[in-house]
XYZ file of C-alpha atoms in Angstrom:
325
model
C -29.803 -107.904 103.741
C -26.436 -107.028 104.682
C -24.677 -105.413 101.771
C -21.391 -106.463 100.574
C -19.615 -103.621 103.030
C -21.100 -103.949 106.164
C -20.199 -107.979 105.137
C -16.822 -107.088 105.171
C -16.755 -105.232 108.506
C -19.227 -108.170 110.267
C -15.841 -110.467 109.098
C -13.567 -107.991 111.106
C -15.620 -108.220 113.913
C -15.747 -112.226 113.844
C -12.054 -112.409 113.232
C -11.186 -109.899 116.335
C -13.846 -111.259 118.908
C -12.705 -115.177 117.805
C -8.821 -113.996 118.074
C -9.269 -111.560 121.962
C -11.349 -115.066 122.931
C -8.658 -117.426 121.806
C -5.961 -115.081 123.340
C -8.015 -115.339 126.734
C -7.911 -118.667 126.845
C -4.647 -119.556 125.886
C -3.013 -116.952 128.339
C -5.261 -118.501 131.349
C -5.432 -121.812 130.716
C -2.579 -123.050 128.884
C -4.002 -125.668 126.857
C -2.901 -124.886 123.464
C 0.525 -126.344 123.136
C 1.480 -123.920 119.977
C 3.076 -120.927 118.910
C 0.074 -118.071 118.226
C 0.731 -115.333 115.910
C -2.418 -113.078 116.330
C -3.745 -110.537 114.080
C -5.689 -108.339 116.547
C -5.550 -104.734 114.806
C -4.678 -106.205 111.115
C -8.024 -107.781 110.476
C -8.383 -105.237 106.774
C -5.900 -106.709 105.071
C -7.177 -110.148 105.351
C -10.993 -109.243 105.038
C -10.108 -106.641 102.529
C -7.853 -109.230 100.075
C -10.490 -112.203 100.817
C -13.591 -110.657 99.813
C -12.357 -109.974 96.266
C -11.412 -113.835 95.770
C -13.297 -116.771 94.672
C -13.564 -119.976 96.104
C -11.175 -121.271 93.324
C -8.537 -119.269 93.908
C -6.115 -120.217 96.596
C -4.669 -118.419 99.572
C -1.309 -119.082 101.196
C -0.056 -117.185 104.146
C 3.110 -117.037 106.753
C 3.108 -118.015 110.308
C -0.435 -115.234 111.272
C -2.771 -117.222 109.221
C -5.894 -117.147 111.382
C -7.731 -114.134 110.172
C -6.584 -114.919 106.072
C -7.913 -118.506 106.678
C -11.116 -117.036 108.655
C -11.619 -114.120 105.922
C -11.500 -117.004 103.097
C -13.961 -119.094 104.700
C -11.686 -121.502 106.965
C -13.954 -123.539 109.578
C -13.754 -121.962 113.035
C -14.432 -125.331 114.927
C -11.750 -126.638 112.380
C -9.519 -124.022 113.509
C -10.004 -124.166 117.216
C -9.258 -128.055 117.082
C -6.035 -127.247 115.850
C -5.069 -125.322 118.232
C -5.795 -127.553 120.904
C -3.930 -129.997 118.682
C -6.935 -132.416 117.950
C -7.481 -134.965 115.059
C -10.312 -132.685 114.299
C -8.501 -129.809 113.513
C -7.643 -128.334 110.115
C -4.664 -130.092 109.757
C -5.337 -133.098 112.399
C -3.653 -131.657 114.980
C -0.336 -132.010 113.911
C -0.016 -128.330 112.444
C -0.965 -126.057 114.893
C -1.571 -122.517 114.692
C 1.125 -121.866 112.301
C 0.321 -124.612 109.693
C -3.528 -124.384 108.993
C -5.497 -125.539 105.824
C -8.385 -126.112 104.113
C -8.622 -126.762 100.540
C -12.806 -126.739 99.857
C -12.563 -123.171 100.324
C -9.220 -122.290 98.825
C -7.039 -122.091 101.913
C -4.196 -123.741 100.682
C -1.973 -123.713 103.610
C 0.572 -121.456 105.988
C 3.985 -121.951 107.282
C 6.351 -121.170 109.628
C 9.463 -120.449 107.931
C 9.585 -116.891 106.970
C 8.947 -115.916 103.170
C 7.899 -120.204 102.470
C 4.576 -119.752 100.755
C 5.684 -116.907 98.642
C 7.223 -119.502 96.265
C 4.559 -121.916 96.722
C 2.126 -119.574 95.657
C 4.002 -118.540 92.718
C 4.107 -122.346 91.889
C 0.652 -122.288 91.985
C -0.008 -119.771 89.917
C 2.442 -121.186 87.338
C -0.124 -124.304 87.032
C -2.874 -122.479 86.612
C -1.460 -120.598 83.889
C 0.084 -123.641 82.160
C -3.425 -125.008 82.534
C -5.269 -122.253 80.857
C -7.336 -122.002 84.133
C -8.919 -118.391 85.333
C -7.684 -118.368 88.733
C -5.276 -116.597 90.978
C -3.083 -117.561 93.783
C -2.747 -114.811 96.743
C 0.165 -115.039 99.392
C -0.031 -113.376 102.625
C 3.381 -112.173 103.995
C 4.916 -109.263 106.534
C 7.540 -106.784 105.803
C 10.374 -108.966 107.409
C 9.815 -111.868 104.417
C 10.670 -108.932 102.224
C 13.680 -109.037 103.134
C 14.844 -112.909 102.206
C 15.570 -114.214 98.910
C 12.607 -116.094 98.003
C 10.939 -112.743 97.798
C 12.853 -111.530 94.976
C 13.363 -114.459 92.964
C 9.337 -115.245 93.050
C 8.740 -111.766 92.028
C 11.231 -111.686 89.159
C 9.998 -115.510 87.762
C 5.940 -114.425 88.138
C 6.962 -111.384 85.941
C 9.050 -113.236 83.485
C 5.984 -115.253 82.917
C 3.326 -112.967 83.966
C 1.704 -115.649 86.363
C -1.813 -114.843 87.978
C -0.775 -114.116 91.282
C -1.018 -111.335 93.685
C 1.563 -110.673 96.465
C -0.092 -109.164 99.370
C 2.793 -107.826 101.922
C 1.255 -107.018 105.775
C 3.503 -104.486 106.248
C 3.183 -103.867 110.656
C 6.311 -102.155 110.315
C 8.147 -104.615 112.428
C 10.053 -107.807 111.552
C 9.833 -109.813 115.125
C 11.296 -106.268 117.056
C 13.037 -105.262 114.625
C 11.640 -101.762 112.956
C 11.440 -101.235 109.047
C 13.661 -98.470 109.494
C 17.053 -100.467 111.107
C 16.310 -102.759 108.106
C 15.589 -100.695 104.703
C 17.627 -97.946 103.697
C 15.911 -94.388 103.576
C 13.867 -93.775 100.320
C 13.256 -97.397 99.870
C 10.034 -99.262 99.871
C 8.840 -102.495 100.004
C 6.278 -101.767 96.988
C 9.767 -100.268 95.194
C 10.840 -103.320 95.490
C 8.403 -104.735 93.090
C 8.518 -102.275 90.784
C 12.549 -102.746 89.970
C 11.062 -106.255 89.238
C 9.027 -105.297 86.117
C 5.510 -106.427 89.397
C 2.821 -103.439 89.232
C 2.781 -102.496 92.528
C 0.869 -100.154 95.145
C 0.860 -98.829 98.772
C -2.328 -98.899 100.548
C -3.794 -97.964 103.914
C -4.086 -101.594 105.218
C -6.679 -100.670 108.198
C -9.136 -99.072 105.282
C -11.069 -102.661 104.790
C -12.678 -100.795 101.360
C -9.386 -99.209 100.286
C -8.112 -102.491 100.801
C -10.918 -104.708 99.191
C -10.920 -102.309 95.614
C -6.989 -102.572 95.504
C -7.208 -106.259 95.604
C -9.986 -106.154 93.298
C -8.337 -104.466 90.705
C -4.997 -106.677 91.404
C -7.303 -110.062 91.078
C -8.717 -108.551 88.193
C -5.647 -108.034 86.403
C -3.981 -111.464 87.434
C -6.923 -113.337 86.323
C -7.320 -111.710 82.767
C -3.264 -112.546 82.012
C -2.176 -109.018 82.737
C 0.680 -110.635 85.069
C 1.780 -110.425 88.992
C 0.665 -107.381 91.353
C 1.747 -106.577 94.654
C -0.154 -104.685 97.627
C 1.739 -103.250 99.862
C -0.516 -102.921 103.230
C 0.652 -100.262 105.842
C -1.147 -101.462 108.894
C -0.393 -102.358 112.604
C -0.555 -105.925 115.076
C -1.545 -104.767 118.873
C -0.216 -107.612 120.439
C 2.941 -108.922 120.664
C 4.716 -111.171 117.960
C 3.839 -114.000 119.135
C 1.446 -114.986 121.935
C -1.571 -113.197 123.593
C 0.294 -110.540 125.432
C 1.038 -106.957 124.941
C 4.953 -106.022 124.545
C 5.053 -102.076 124.807
C 7.587 -102.947 127.881
C 9.884 -105.178 126.013
C 11.852 -101.787 124.654
C 11.061 -102.175 120.991
C 8.420 -99.808 120.739
C 6.703 -97.621 122.773
C 2.646 -97.866 124.665
C 2.116 -94.109 123.182
C 3.231 -95.426 119.268
C 0.462 -98.652 120.090
C -1.950 -96.242 121.124
C -1.903 -94.225 118.140
C -2.258 -97.057 115.752
C -5.393 -97.999 117.978
C -6.839 -94.828 117.514
C -7.344 -95.874 113.819
C -8.932 -99.222 114.532
C -10.005 -100.461 111.306
C -13.365 -101.892 112.795
C -14.229 -98.465 114.142
C -13.377 -96.745 110.825
C -15.291 -98.883 108.878
C -18.527 -98.493 111.162
C -18.035 -94.573 110.589
C -18.115 -95.240 107.151
C -21.505 -97.012 107.302
C -23.149 -95.173 109.986
C -24.904 -92.931 106.979
C -26.267 -95.990 104.744
C -26.835 -98.211 108.058
C -27.789 -96.009 111.000
C -27.875 -99.070 113.179
C -24.386 -100.060 112.305
C -23.274 -99.598 116.023
C -26.150 -101.524 117.526
C -25.116 -104.596 114.697
C -21.457 -104.433 115.691
C -22.462 -104.805 118.914
C -24.738 -107.943 118.116
C -22.297 -109.751 116.178
C -19.704 -109.419 119.346
C -22.037 -111.262 121.152
C -22.789 -113.608 118.401
C -19.043 -114.552 118.207
C -17.721 -114.601 121.374
C -20.425 -117.572 121.843
C -19.713 -119.209 118.884
C -15.948 -119.310 119.958
C -16.528 -120.435 123.109
C -18.565 -123.448 121.645
C -15.788 -124.077 119.564
C -13.055 -123.885 122.412
C -16.051 -126.662 125.007
C -16.197 -128.705 121.810
C -12.162 -128.847 120.783
C -11.977 -130.213 124.647
C -13.992 -132.984 123.973
C -12.039 -134.183 120.921
C -9.599 -137.016 120.339
C -5.853 -136.296 120.122
C -4.541 -137.865 117.173
C -3.563 -141.616 117.341
C 0.086 -141.783 117.985
C 0.028 -144.848 115.516
C -0.941 -142.574 112.659
C 1.451 -139.810 113.450
C 3.285 -139.655 110.218
C 0.102 -140.544 108.018
C 0.459 -137.816 105.085
C 4.352 -137.409 105.001
C 6.570 -138.444 102.302
C 8.697 -141.569 103.652
C 11.425 -143.194 101.736
C 10.521 -146.581 99.844
C 11.879 -149.612 101.253
C 13.998 -151.547 98.542
């Protein structure tokens, strides 16, 4: 039987492997006609948080959506079909990488507009509170979204109404290529902004999946039991470019040395080191999982390529249209 902690490691290996394989297809074949934002290097944030949730809890994310989608139980075949723009995709080929959804597992949606889903998650939490449901809404966003007005408005509204929402800031230090230090005054922090709004907050090593899980579990319990919102600021780092499958150390805004320093703190390697005493064969297990998930992803790609594109006559299905009078 796989322990809960080993399962978190397995989930991170799956997300990493899936995204690496998809990045290769994206680069080499140019058949996915959608911008993609990979979470390679940031797997611990999604897995640590989502492993503290139930199916009934709702997760929202921004443009970097693959990791939280898969961590919440999203369907890999549906995700890959969506990247290829096919009708069987999780958004029926209409959303692409940045607009994935699977309500059956509580992944309520993602969107490309910076900070857009923060307020939507607060709306869901308000609905839970109004209905007296013991459910929690979680919203993932980056440090760039923490500069948006909707972030502050949502924090304040959630605090005033003591809503069951957990704000998860994946702080990877850059808003595209703009470093945190160029946007925030010295001595300030994102979790400090939440505290100023009366929202309890905590800063966590976002590359330690077990620390993230423990912090998320406490935050979710507080929100679920009526204690109001919590913000988790998770310090992490993306290895690839802001968008697309490539590297960007030559773009001038960060150095190869900085990237390599963060890679040395790989969340998968760190979790395996922690588990080695209780599971001496963990390294062999990781190698086996990588093989398993590579094959799974290749099968999903092969399948997606055979599927039909959406019928052009039904492209407006699901859209709100004006009523003719």
